[in-house]
């Protein structure tokens, strides 16, 4: 059984700090997404299954950005 815990927004940050953290999470997400895409290309070329997103922390980065009141995204 999995128990889902609703995470509350992170509070106590100044607006500039919050925006800086969201920007940093977006940059991290872009780098992780590039690494995942490269790993998928390598797996495909080798005829293997692509790695899961979980290994790259994509969902965790997005979740933390939401808790900061923003959105981390990549093209």
N, CA, C and O atoms as a GROMACS GRO file, in nm:
protein
  300
    1UNK      N    1   0.084  -0.117   0.000
    1UNK     CA    2   0.000   0.000   0.000
    1UNK      C    3   0.089   0.124   0.000
    1UNK      O    4   0.183   0.134   0.079
    2UNK      N    5   0.059   0.218  -0.088
    2UNK     CA    6   0.133   0.343  -0.096
    2UNK      C    7   0.046   0.453  -0.039
    2UNK      O    8  -0.069   0.470  -0.080
    3UNK      N    9   0.102   0.527   0.054
    3UNK     CA   10   0.030   0.639   0.114
    3UNK      C   11   0.085   0.767   0.053
    3UNK      O   12   0.204   0.796   0.063
    4UNK      N   13  -0.002   0.843  -0.009
    4UNK     CA   14   0.039   0.968  -0.070
    4UNK      C   15   0.026   1.080   0.033
    4UNK      O   16  -0.080   1.098   0.094
    5UNK      N   17   0.132   1.154   0.052
    5UNK     CA   18   0.132   1.266   0.145
    5UNK      C   19   0.132   1.394   0.064
    5UNK      O   20   0.221   1.416  -0.019
    6UNK      N   21   0.035   1.478   0.089
    6UNK     CA   22   0.030   1.607   0.018
    6UNK      C   23   0.132   1.700   0.082
    6UNK      O   24   0.128   1.727   0.202
    7UNK      N   25   0.223   1.747  -0.001
    7UNK     CA   26   0.327   1.837   0.046
    7UNK      C   27   0.276   1.981   0.040
    7UNK      O   28   0.217   2.024  -0.059
    8UNK      N   29   0.299   2.052   0.147
    8UNK     CA   30   0.259   2.191   0.153
    8UNK      C   31   0.360   2.277   0.078
    8UNK      O   32   0.477   2.240   0.065
    9UNK      N   33   0.316   2.391   0.030
    9UNK     CA   34   0.411   2.482  -0.036
    9UNK      C   35   0.521   2.522   0.062
    9UNK      O   36   0.499   2.530   0.182
   10UNK      N   37   0.637   2.548   0.010
   10UNK     CA   38   0.749   2.593   0.091
   10UNK      C   39   0.732   2.742   0.115
   10UNK      O   40   0.716   2.819   0.020
   11UNK      N   41   0.735   2.781   0.239
   11UNK     CA   42   0.714   2.921   0.275
   11UNK      C   43   0.837   2.976   0.344
   11UNK      O   44   0.930   2.902   0.376
   12UNK      N   45   0.837   3.105   0.367
   12UNK     CA   46   0.944   3.169   0.442
   12UNK      C   47   1.058   3.218   0.356
   12UNK      O   48   1.162   3.259   0.409
   13UNK      N   49   1.041   3.215   0.225
   13UNK     CA   50   1.144   3.264   0.134
   13UNK      C   51   1.103   3.399   0.080
   13UNK      O   52   0.985   3.427   0.059
   14UNK      N   53   1.201   3.483   0.058
   14UNK     CA   54   1.173   3.609  -0.009
   14UNK      C   55   1.146   3.577  -0.156
   14UNK      O   56   1.189   3.473  -0.207
   15UNK      N   57   1.076   3.667  -0.222
   15UNK     CA   58   1.039   3.645  -0.362
   15UNK      C   59   1.162   3.621  -0.450
   15UNK      O   60   1.160   3.533  -0.536
   16UNK      N   61   1.268   3.699  -0.430
   16UNK     CA   62   1.389   3.682  -0.510
   16UNK      C   63   1.451   3.544  -0.488
   16UNK      O   64   1.499   3.482  -0.583
   17UNK      N   65   1.451   3.497  -0.365
   17UNK     CA   66   1.505   3.365  -0.334
   17UNK      C   67   1.423   3.256  -0.402
   17UNK      O   68   1.477   3.161  -0.460
   18UNK      N   69   1.292   3.270  -0.393
   18UNK     CA   70   1.202   3.172  -0.453
   18UNK      C   71   1.222   3.166  -0.604
   18UNK      O   72   1.230   3.058  -0.661
   19UNK      N   73   1.230   3.282  -0.669
   19UNK     CA   74   1.249   3.286  -0.814
   19UNK      C   75   1.385   3.228  -0.854
   19UNK      O   76   1.396   3.160  -0.955
   20UNK      N   77   1.487   3.256  -0.775
   20UNK     CA   78   1.620   3.201  -0.803
   20UNK      C   79   1.619   3.049  -0.792
   20UNK      O   80   1.678   2.980  -0.876
   21UNK      N   81   1.553   2.996  -0.692
   21UNK     CA   82   1.544   2.851  -0.676
   21UNK      C   83   1.468   2.787  -0.791
   21UNK      O   84   1.507   2.681  -0.840
   22UNK      N   85   1.360   2.849  -0.834
   22UNK     CA   86   1.282   2.795  -0.947
   22UNK      C   87   1.366   2.797  -1.074
   22UNK      O   88   1.364   2.703  -1.153
   23UNK      N   89   1.441   2.905  -1.094
   23UNK     CA   90   1.529   2.914  -1.211
   23UNK      C   91   1.637   2.805  -1.206
   23UNK      O   92   1.668   2.743  -1.308
   24UNK      N   93   1.693   2.783  -1.089
   24UNK     CA   94   1.795   2.679  -1.073
   24UNK      C   95   1.736   2.540  -1.098
   24UNK      O   96   1.801   2.455  -1.160
   25UNK      N   97   1.616   2.517  -1.050
   25UNK     CA   98   1.551   2.388  -1.075
   25UNK      C   99   1.522   2.368  -1.223
   25UNK      O  100   1.532   2.256  -1.273
   26UNK      N  101   1.486   2.474  -1.292
   26UNK     CA  102   1.463   2.464  -1.436
   26UNK      C  103   1.592   2.428  -1.509
   26UNK      O  104   1.591   2.346  -1.601
   27UNK      N  105   1.703   2.490  -1.468
   27UNK     CA  106   1.833   2.458  -1.529
   27UNK      C  107   1.871   2.313  -1.500
   27UNK      O  108   1.920   2.243  -1.589
   28UNK      N  109   1.849   2.269  -1.378
   28UNK     CA  110   1.879   2.130  -1.343
   28UNK      C  111   1.793   2.035  -1.425
   28UNK      O  112   1.841   1.933  -1.473
   29UNK      N  113   1.666   2.068  -1.440
   29UNK     CA  114   1.576   1.985  -1.518
   29UNK      C  115   1.622   1.975  -1.663
   29UNK      O  116   1.620   1.866  -1.722
   30UNK      N  117   1.666   2.087  -1.721
   30UNK     CA  118   1.716   2.083  -1.859
   30UNK      C  119   1.836   1.990  -1.871
   30UNK      O  120   1.844   1.911  -1.965
   31UNK      N  121   1.929   1.998  -1.776
   31UNK     CA  122   2.048   1.913  -1.781
   31UNK      C  123   2.013   1.765  -1.763
   31UNK      O  124   2.065   1.679  -1.833
   32UNK      N  125   1.923   1.738  -1.669
   32UNK     CA  126   1.882   1.599  -1.647
   32UNK      C  127   1.807   1.545  -1.768
   32UNK      O  128   1.825   1.429  -1.805
   33UNK      N  129   1.725   1.629  -1.830
   33UNK     CA  130   1.650   1.586  -1.949
   33UNK      C  131   1.745   1.556  -2.064
   33UNK      O  132   1.726   1.458  -2.137
   34UNK      N  133   1.848   1.640  -2.081
   34UNK     CA  134   1.947   1.614  -2.185
   34UNK      C  135   2.019   1.482  -2.160
   34UNK      O  136   2.040   1.403  -2.252
   35UNK      N  137   2.056   1.457  -2.034
   35UNK     CA  138   2.125   1.332  -1.999
   35UNK      C  139   2.034   1.212  -2.025
   35UNK      O  140   2.079   1.110  -2.077
   36UNK      N  141   1.906   1.225  -1.989
   36UNK     CA  142   1.812   1.116  -2.012
   36UNK      C  143   1.794   1.091  -2.161
   36UNK      O  144   1.793   0.976  -2.205
   37UNK      N  145   1.779   1.198  -2.239
   37UNK     CA  146   1.765   1.182  -2.384
   37UNK      C  147   1.886   1.114  -2.445
   37UNK      O  148   1.872   1.028  -2.531
   38UNK      N  149   2.005   1.152  -2.401
   38UNK     CA  150   2.128   1.091  -2.451
   38UNK      C  151   2.131   0.943  -2.414
   38UNK      O  152   2.167   0.858  -2.497
   39UNK      N  153   2.094   0.912  -2.291
   39UNK     CA  154   2.092   0.772  -2.247
   39UNK      C  155   1.991   0.691  -2.328
   39UNK      O  156   2.016   0.575  -2.360
   40UNK      N  157   1.879   0.753  -2.363
   40UNK     CA  158   1.778   0.684  -2.446
   40UNK      C  159   1.834   0.658  -2.586
   40UNK      O  160   1.812   0.550  -2.642
   41UNK      N  161   1.905   0.755  -2.641
   41UNK     CA  162   1.966   0.737  -2.773
   41UNK      C  163   2.068   0.623  -2.771
   41UNK      O  164   2.071   0.541  -2.863
   42UNK      N  165   2.149   0.618  -2.668
   42UNK     CA  166   2.249   0.513  -2.656
   42UNK      C  167   2.182   0.377  -2.641
   42UNK      O  168   2.225   0.279  -2.703
   43UNK      N  169   2.078   0.370  -2.559
   43UNK     CA  170   2.006   0.244  -2.539
   43UNK      C  171   1.943   0.198  -2.670
   43UNK      O  172   1.948   0.080  -2.704
   44UNK      N  173   1.882   0.290  -2.743
   44UNK     CA  174   1.819   0.256  -2.870
   44UNK      C  175   1.922   0.204  -2.970
   44UNK      O  176   1.896   0.105  -3.039
   45UNK      N  177   2.037   0.269  -2.976
   45UNK     CA  178   2.142   0.226  -3.069
   45UNK      C  179   2.194   0.087  -3.034
   45UNK      O  180   2.237   0.012  -3.122
   46UNK      N  181   2.190   0.053  -2.906
   46UNK     CA  182   2.237  -0.077  -2.860
   46UNK      C  183   2.125  -0.181  -2.858
   46UNK      O  184   2.149  -0.297  -2.823
   47UNK      N  185   2.003  -0.141  -2.896
   47UNK     CA  186   1.891  -0.233  -2.897
   47UNK      C  187   1.842  -0.269  -2.758
   47UNK      O  188   1.787  -0.377  -2.737
   48UNK      N  189   1.862  -0.179  -2.663
   48UNK     CA  190   1.820  -0.204  -2.524
   48UNK      C  191   1.705  -0.111  -2.486
   48UNK      O  192   1.673  -0.016  -2.558
   49UNK      N  193   1.645  -0.142  -2.373
   49UNK     CA  194   1.536  -0.059  -2.321
   49UNK      C  195   1.591   0.074  -2.272
   49UNK      O  196   1.700   0.079  -2.216
   50UNK      N  197   1.516   0.181  -2.291
   50UNK     CA  198   1.562   0.310  -2.240
   50UNK      C  199   1.552   0.314  -2.087
   50UNK      O  200   1.469   0.245  -2.029
   51UNK      N  201   1.635   0.396  -2.024
   51UNK     CA  202   1.628   0.407  -1.877
   51UNK      C  203   1.501   0.480  -1.836
   51UNK      O  204   1.445   0.558  -1.913
   52UNK      N  205   1.458   0.454  -1.716
   52UNK     CA  206   1.339   0.522  -1.664
   52UNK      C  207   1.370   0.663  -1.619
   52UNK      O  208   1.484   0.694  -1.583
   53UNK      N  209   1.270   0.747  -1.622
   53UNK     CA  210   1.287   0.886  -1.577
   53UNK      C  211   1.320   0.894  -1.428
   53UNK      O  212   1.386   0.988  -1.384
   54UNK      N  213   1.275   0.797  -1.353
   54UNK     CA  214   1.296   0.798  -1.208
   54UNK      C  215   1.444   0.810  -1.172
   54UNK      O  216   1.480   0.877  -1.076
   55UNK      N  217   1.528   0.743  -1.251
   55UNK     CA  218   1.672   0.747  -1.224
   55UNK      C  219   1.730   0.887  -1.239
   55UNK      O  220   1.836   0.917  -1.184
   56UNK      N  221   1.662   0.973  -1.312
   56UNK     CA  222   1.713   1.106  -1.339
   56UNK      C  223   1.646   1.214  -1.253
   56UNK      O  224   1.680   1.332  -1.266
   57UNK      N  225   1.554   1.176  -1.168
   57UNK     CA  226   1.493   1.269  -1.074
   57UNK      C  227   1.404   1.376  -1.137
   57UNK      O  228   1.380   1.481  -1.078
   58UNK      N  229   1.355   1.348  -1.258
   58UNK     CA  230   1.274   1.447  -1.330
   58UNK      C  231   1.148   1.485  -1.251
   58UNK      O  232   1.120   1.604  -1.232
   59UNK      N  233   1.076   1.387  -1.205
   59UNK     CA  234   0.951   1.416  -1.132
   59UNK      C  235   0.977   1.489  -1.001
   59UNK      O  236   0.899   1.577  -0.963
   60UNK      N  237   1.084   1.455  -0.932
   60UNK     CA  238   1.116   1.520  -0.805
   60UNK      C  239   1.149   1.668  -0.825
   60UNK      O  240   1.110   1.752  -0.744
   61UNK      N  241   1.220   1.698  -0.934
   61UNK     CA  242   1.253   1.837  -0.964
   61UNK      C  243   1.125   1.916  -0.990
   61UNK      O  244   1.108   2.027  -0.938
   62UNK      N  245   1.036   1.861  -1.070
   62UNK     CA  246   0.910   1.929  -1.100
   62UNK      C  247   0.827   1.949  -0.973
   62UNK      O  248   0.767   2.054  -0.953
   63UNK      N  249   0.823   1.847  -0.888
   63UNK     CA  250   0.745   1.854  -0.765
   63UNK      C  251   0.799   1.964  -0.673
   63UNK      O  252   0.721   2.039  -0.615
   64UNK      N  253   0.930   1.973  -0.660
   64UNK     CA  254   0.989   2.074  -0.573
   64UNK      C  255   0.959   2.214  -0.627
   64UNK      O  256   0.929   2.305  -0.550
   65UNK      N  257   0.968   2.231  -0.758
   65UNK     CA  258   0.936   2.362  -0.817
   65UNK      C  259   0.791   2.400  -0.786
   65UNK      O  260   0.762   2.516  -0.757
   66UNK      N  261   0.700   2.303  -0.794
   66UNK     CA  262   0.560   2.332  -0.761
   66UNK      C  263   0.546   2.373  -0.616
   66UNK      O  264   0.467   2.462  -0.584
   67UNK      N  265   0.621   2.310  -0.528
   67UNK     CA  266   0.615   2.345  -0.385
   67UNK      C  267   0.667   2.486  -0.360
   67UNK      O  268   0.632   2.549  -0.261
   68UNK      N  269   0.751   2.533  -0.451
   68UNK     CA  270   0.802   2.670  -0.441
   68UNK      C  271   0.707   2.770  -0.508
   68UNK      O  272   0.733   2.890  -0.510
   69UNK      N  273   0.599   2.718  -0.563
   69UNK     CA  274   0.501   2.805  -0.629
   69UNK      C  275   0.534   2.836  -0.772
   69UNK      O  276   0.484   2.934  -0.827
   70UNK      N  277   0.618   2.755  -0.833
   70UNK     CA  278   0.656   2.778  -0.973
   70UNK      C  279   0.642   2.654  -1.055
   70UNK      O  280   0.569   2.561  -1.021
   71UNK      N  281   0.716   2.654  -1.164
   71UNK     CA  282   0.709   2.540  -1.255
   71UNK      C  283   0.845   2.526  -1.322
   71UNK      O  284   0.895   2.620  -1.382
   72UNK      N  285   0.905   2.408  -1.310
   72UNK     CA  286   1.028   2.378  -1.381
   72UNK      C  287   0.989   2.300  -1.506
   72UNK      O  288   0.923   2.197  -1.498
   73UNK      N  289   1.031   2.350  -1.620
   73UNK     CA  290   0.995   2.282  -1.743
   73UNK      C  291   1.112   2.284  -1.839
   73UNK      O  292   1.208   2.359  -1.822
   74UNK      N  293   1.102   2.202  -1.938
   74UNK     CA  294   1.202   2.199  -2.044
   74UNK      C  295   1.129   2.180  -2.176
   74UNK      O  296   1.019   2.125  -2.180
   75UNK      N  297   1.192   2.227  -2.285
   75UNK     CA  298   1.123   2.220  -2.416
   75UNK      C  299   1.099   2.079  -2.462
   75UNK      O  300   1.043   2.058  -2.570
   0.00000   0.00000   0.00000
